[in-house]
Coordinates of C-alpha atoms in Angstrom, one line a residue:
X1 CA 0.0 0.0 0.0
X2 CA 1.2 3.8 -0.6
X3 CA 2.4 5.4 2.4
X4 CA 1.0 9.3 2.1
X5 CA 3.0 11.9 4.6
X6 CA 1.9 15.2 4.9
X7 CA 3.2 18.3 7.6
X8 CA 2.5 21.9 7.9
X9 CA 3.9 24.1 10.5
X10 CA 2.7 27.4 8.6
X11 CA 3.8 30.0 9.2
X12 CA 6.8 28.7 10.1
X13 CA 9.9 27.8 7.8
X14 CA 11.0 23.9 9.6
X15 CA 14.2 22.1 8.8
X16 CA 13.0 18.4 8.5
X17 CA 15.0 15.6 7.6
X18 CA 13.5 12.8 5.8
X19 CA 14.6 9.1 4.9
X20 CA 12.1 7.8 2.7
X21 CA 13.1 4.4 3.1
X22 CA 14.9 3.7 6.5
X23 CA 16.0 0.1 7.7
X24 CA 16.6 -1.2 4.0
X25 CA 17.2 -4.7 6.0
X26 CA 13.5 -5.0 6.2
X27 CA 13.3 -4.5 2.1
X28 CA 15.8 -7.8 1.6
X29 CA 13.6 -9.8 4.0
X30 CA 10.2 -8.5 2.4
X31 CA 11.6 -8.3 -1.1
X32 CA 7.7 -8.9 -2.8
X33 CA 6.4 -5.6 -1.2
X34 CA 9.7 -3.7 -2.7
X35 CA 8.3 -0.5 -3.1
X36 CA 8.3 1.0 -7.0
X37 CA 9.5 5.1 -6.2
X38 CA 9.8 7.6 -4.0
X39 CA 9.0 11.1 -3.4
X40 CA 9.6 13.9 -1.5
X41 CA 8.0 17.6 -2.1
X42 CA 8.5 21.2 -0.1
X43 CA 8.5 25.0 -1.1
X44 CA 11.6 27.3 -1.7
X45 CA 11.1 30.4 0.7
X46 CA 10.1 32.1 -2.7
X47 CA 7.2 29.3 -3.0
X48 CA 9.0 27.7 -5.9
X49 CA 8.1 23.9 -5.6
X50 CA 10.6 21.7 -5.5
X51 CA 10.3 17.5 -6.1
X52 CA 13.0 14.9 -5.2
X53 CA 11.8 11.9 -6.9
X54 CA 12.6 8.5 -8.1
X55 CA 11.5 5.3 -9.1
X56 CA 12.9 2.0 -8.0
X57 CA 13.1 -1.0 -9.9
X58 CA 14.9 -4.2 -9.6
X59 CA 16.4 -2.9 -6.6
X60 CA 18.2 0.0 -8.4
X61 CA 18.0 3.7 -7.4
X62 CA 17.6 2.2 -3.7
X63 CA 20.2 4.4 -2.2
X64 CA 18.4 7.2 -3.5
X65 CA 15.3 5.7 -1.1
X66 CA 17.7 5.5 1.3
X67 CA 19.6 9.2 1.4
X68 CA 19.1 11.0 4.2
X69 CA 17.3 15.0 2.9
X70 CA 17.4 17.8 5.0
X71 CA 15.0 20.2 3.6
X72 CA 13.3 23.8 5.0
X73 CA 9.7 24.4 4.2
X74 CA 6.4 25.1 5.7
X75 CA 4.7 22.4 4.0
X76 CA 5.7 18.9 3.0
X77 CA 4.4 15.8 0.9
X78 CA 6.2 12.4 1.2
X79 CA 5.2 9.3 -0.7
X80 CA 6.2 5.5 -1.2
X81 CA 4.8 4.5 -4.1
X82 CA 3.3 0.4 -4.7
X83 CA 2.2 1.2 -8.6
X84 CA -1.1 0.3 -9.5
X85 CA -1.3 2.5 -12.9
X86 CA 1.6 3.4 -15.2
X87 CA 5.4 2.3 -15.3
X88 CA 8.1 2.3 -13.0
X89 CA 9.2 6.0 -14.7
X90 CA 10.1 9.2 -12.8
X91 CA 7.3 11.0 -14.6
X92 CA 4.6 8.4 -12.8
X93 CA 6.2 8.9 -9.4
X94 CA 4.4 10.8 -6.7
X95 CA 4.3 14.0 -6.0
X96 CA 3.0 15.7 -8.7
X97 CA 3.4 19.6 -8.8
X98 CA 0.7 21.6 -10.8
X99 CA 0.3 25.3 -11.1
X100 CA 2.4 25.5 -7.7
X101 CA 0.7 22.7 -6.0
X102 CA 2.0 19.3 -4.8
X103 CA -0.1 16.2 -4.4
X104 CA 0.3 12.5 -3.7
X105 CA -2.5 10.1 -3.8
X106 CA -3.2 6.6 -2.2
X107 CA -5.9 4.4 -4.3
X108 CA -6.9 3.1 -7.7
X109 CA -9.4 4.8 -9.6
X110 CA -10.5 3.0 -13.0
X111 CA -12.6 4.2 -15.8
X112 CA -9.7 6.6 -17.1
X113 CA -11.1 6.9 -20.6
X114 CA -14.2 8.6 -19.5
X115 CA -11.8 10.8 -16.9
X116 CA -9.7 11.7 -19.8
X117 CA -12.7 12.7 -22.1
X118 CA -14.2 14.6 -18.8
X119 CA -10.3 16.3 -18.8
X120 CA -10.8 17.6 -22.4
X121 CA -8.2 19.8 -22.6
X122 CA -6.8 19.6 -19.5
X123 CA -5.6 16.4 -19.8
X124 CA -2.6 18.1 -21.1
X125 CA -1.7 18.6 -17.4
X126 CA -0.9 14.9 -17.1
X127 CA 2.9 14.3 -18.2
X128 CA 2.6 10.3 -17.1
X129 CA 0.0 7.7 -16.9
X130 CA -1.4 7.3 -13.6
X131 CA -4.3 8.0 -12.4
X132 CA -3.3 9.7 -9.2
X133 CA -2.4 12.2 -11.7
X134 CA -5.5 12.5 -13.9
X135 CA -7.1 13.0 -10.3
X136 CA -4.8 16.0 -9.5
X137 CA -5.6 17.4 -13.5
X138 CA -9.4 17.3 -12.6
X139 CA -8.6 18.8 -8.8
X140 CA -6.4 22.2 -10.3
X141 CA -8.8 22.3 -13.5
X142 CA -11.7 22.5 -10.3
X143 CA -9.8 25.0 -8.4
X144 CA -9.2 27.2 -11.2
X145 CA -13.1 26.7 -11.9
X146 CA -13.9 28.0 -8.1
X147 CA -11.9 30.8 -7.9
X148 CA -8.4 29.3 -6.8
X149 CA -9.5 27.4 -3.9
X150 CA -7.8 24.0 -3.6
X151 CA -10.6 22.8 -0.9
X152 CA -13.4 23.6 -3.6
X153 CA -11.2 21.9 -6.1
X154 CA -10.6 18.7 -4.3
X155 CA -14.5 18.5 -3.4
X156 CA -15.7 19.2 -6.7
X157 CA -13.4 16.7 -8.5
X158 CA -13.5 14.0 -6.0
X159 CA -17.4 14.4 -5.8
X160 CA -17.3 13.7 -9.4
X161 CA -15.2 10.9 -9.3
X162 CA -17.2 9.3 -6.6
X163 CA -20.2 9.8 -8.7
X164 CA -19.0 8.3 -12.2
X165 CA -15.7 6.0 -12.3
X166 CA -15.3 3.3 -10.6
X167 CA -13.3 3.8 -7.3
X168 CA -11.2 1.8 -4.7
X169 CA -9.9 4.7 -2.8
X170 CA -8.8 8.4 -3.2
X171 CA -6.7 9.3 -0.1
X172 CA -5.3 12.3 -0.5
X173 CA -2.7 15.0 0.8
X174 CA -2.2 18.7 -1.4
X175 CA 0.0 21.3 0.1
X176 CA 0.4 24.7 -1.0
X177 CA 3.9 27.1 0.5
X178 CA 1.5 27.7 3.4
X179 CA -1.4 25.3 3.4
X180 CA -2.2 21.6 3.9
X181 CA -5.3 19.4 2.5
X182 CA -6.2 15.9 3.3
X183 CA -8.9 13.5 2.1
X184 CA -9.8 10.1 3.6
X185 CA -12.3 8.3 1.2
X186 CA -14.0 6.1 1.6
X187 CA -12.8 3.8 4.5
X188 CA -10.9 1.7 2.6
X189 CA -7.5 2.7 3.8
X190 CA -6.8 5.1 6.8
X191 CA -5.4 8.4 6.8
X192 CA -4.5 9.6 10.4
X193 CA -4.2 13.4 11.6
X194 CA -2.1 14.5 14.5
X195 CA -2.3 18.6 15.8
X196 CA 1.0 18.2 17.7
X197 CA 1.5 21.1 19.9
X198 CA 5.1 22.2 19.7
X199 CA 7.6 20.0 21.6
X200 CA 4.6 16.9 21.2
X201 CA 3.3 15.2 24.2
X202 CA 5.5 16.1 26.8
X203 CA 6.4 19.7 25.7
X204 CA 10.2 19.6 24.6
X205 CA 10.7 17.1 22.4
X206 CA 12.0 17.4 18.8
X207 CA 10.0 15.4 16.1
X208 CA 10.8 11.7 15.3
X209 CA 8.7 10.1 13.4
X210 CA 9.3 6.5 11.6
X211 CA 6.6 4.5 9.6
X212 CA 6.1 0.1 10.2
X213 CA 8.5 -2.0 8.3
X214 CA 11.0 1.0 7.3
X215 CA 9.2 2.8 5.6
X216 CA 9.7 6.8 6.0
X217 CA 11.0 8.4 8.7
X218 CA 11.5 12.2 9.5
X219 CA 13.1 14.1 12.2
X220 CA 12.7 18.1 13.1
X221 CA 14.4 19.5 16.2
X222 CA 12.7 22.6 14.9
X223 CA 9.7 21.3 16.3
X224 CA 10.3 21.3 19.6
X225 CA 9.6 24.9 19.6
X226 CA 6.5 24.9 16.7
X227 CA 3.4 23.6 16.3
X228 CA 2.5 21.2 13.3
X229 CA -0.4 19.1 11.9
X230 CA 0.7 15.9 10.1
X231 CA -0.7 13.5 7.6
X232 CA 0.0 9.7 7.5
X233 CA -1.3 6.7 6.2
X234 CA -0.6 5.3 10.0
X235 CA 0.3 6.2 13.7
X236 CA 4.2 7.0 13.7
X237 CA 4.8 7.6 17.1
X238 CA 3.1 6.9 20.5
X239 CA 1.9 10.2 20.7
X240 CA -2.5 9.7 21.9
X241 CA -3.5 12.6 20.0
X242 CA -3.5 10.8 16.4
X243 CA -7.1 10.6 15.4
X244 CA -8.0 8.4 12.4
X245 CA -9.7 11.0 9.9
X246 CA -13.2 9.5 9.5
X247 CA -14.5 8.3 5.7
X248 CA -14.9 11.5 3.5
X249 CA -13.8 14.0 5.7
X250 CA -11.4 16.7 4.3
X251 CA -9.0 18.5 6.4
X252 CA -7.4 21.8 6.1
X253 CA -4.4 22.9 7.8
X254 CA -4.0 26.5 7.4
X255 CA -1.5 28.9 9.0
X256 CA -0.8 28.7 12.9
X257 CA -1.3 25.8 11.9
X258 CA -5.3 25.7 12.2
X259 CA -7.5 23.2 10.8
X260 CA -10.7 22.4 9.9
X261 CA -12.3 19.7 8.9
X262 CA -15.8 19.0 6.8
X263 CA -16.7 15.6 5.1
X264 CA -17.4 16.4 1.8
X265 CA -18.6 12.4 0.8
X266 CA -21.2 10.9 2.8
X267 CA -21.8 7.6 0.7
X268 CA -19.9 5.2 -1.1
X269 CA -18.7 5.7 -4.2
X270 CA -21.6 4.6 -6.7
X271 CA -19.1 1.7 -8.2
X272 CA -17.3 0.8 -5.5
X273 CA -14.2 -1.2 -6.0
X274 CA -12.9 -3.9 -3.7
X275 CA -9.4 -6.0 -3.8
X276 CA -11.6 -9.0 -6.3
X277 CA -12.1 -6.5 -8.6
X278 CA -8.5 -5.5 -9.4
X279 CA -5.9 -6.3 -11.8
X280 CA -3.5 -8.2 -9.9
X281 CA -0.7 -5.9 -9.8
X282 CA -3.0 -3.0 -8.7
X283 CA -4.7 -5.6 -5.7
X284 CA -1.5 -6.4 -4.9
X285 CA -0.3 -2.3 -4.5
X286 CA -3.3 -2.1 -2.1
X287 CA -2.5 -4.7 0.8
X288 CA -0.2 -3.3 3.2
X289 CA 3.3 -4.7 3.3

């Protein structure tokens, strides 16, 4: 399964350090979930995105999984990628930047053809063949459609979505230089939030994160002394306040960082996929490692 990783500490510029795979041990002994690329996405302090990505095949390009990255931004995505659409290619590795947004996706959708014609032009936005990428096409073409507001953008194109393709899930996480969204949908995978006050449960504690089975990990001394909201597919640390985001709910994560929270999906998605109805390769993408 895709691991999604998300953090804002808006306003506020953090120095993070991420592994995107740690404990490459665990990969030798679990070589059938390998995953297929990596990715890693932040802002320059003039808001320039910026994407460190790679895919892995074969076991190449590990030690690019495996580099430690120190990077400053208020926002970050993180993604492991188990491909369920399109090659092992850098252009179909997650995230995806668009018109100065990043976005990493957790799912399957199916039905592309009928996405694509729905895209019409805009399908010119989509440099690979995924369909985590189509997804983000259809969320900036909404957002440019409801006057530049990625929350309108993800409900509008995930509404549709829900409505008309075929869907096994569509977790989400977009960041903008200063802003965070998150979408669990349906309940087919979680997606957990955690508002971690600055030094984290006991007050003075930098940031340490590390994901099951080494996958991810991430460190911030800076946020002993900041505030922060973070995204992940599971709990990463014993912290209580991680709260599983509940089916269709979108979270926004805005400066201090504030959130909010609204689900936008209250029922299944009409066709509703489950692991039966999969091509192999995308079943076996979904099952967690």
């Amino acid at each position: 399964m895709c691991r999604l990783f998300g953090l804002s500490s808006a306003p506020h510029r953090t120095h993070a350090t991420f592994w995107l795979l740690d404990a490459p041990d665990s990969l030798s002994r679990q070589s059938h979930h390998d995953p297929d690329g990596t990715g890693l996405g932040c802002f320059a302090a003039d808001g320039t995105p910026r994407v460190d990505k790679a895919p892995i095949a074969a076991y190449e390009d590990r030690a690019f999984a495996e580099e430690a990255r120190r990077v400053e931004s208020a926002t970050f995505v993180a993604h492991v990628r188990y491909a369920s659409t399109g090659s092992l290619d850098t252009r179909n590795t997650h995230p995806f930047a668009q018109d100065g947004r990043l976005f990493a996706h957790n799912g399957v959708i199916e039905g592309l053809d009928r996405l694509d014609d729905h895209l019409g032009e805009d399908r010119s936005l989509v440099g690979g063949d995924t369909d985590s990428e189509r997804f983000f096409a259809l969320i900036t073409r909404e957002t440019r459609e409801n006057g530049g507001d990625p929350g309108a953008g993800i409900r509008h194109a995930a509404r549709w979505i829900a409505r008309h393709l075929p869907v096994y899930a569509l977790n989400l996480v977009l960041v903008t230089p200063g802003r965070l969204w998150a979408l669990r949908y349906p309940d087919t995978h979680e997606l957990y939030v955690l508002e971690r006050p600055a030094g984290g449960q006991h007050g003075a504690r930098h940031l340490d994160h590390s994901g099951s089975h080494g996958r991810m990990r991430v460190r911030s001394a800076a946020l002993a002394g900041h505030p922060a909201v973070i995204i992940a597919s599971e709990r990463m640390d014993d912290h209580p306040g991680w709260r599983l985001m509940e089916p269709g709910e979108l979270l926004h994560a805005g400066t201090g960082p504030h959130t909010t929270r609204e689900v936008i999906l209250t029922e299944p998605p009409a066709h509703r996929l489950t692991l039966a109805d999969l091509r192999p390769d995308a079943a076996a993408s979904q099952q967690a490692p």
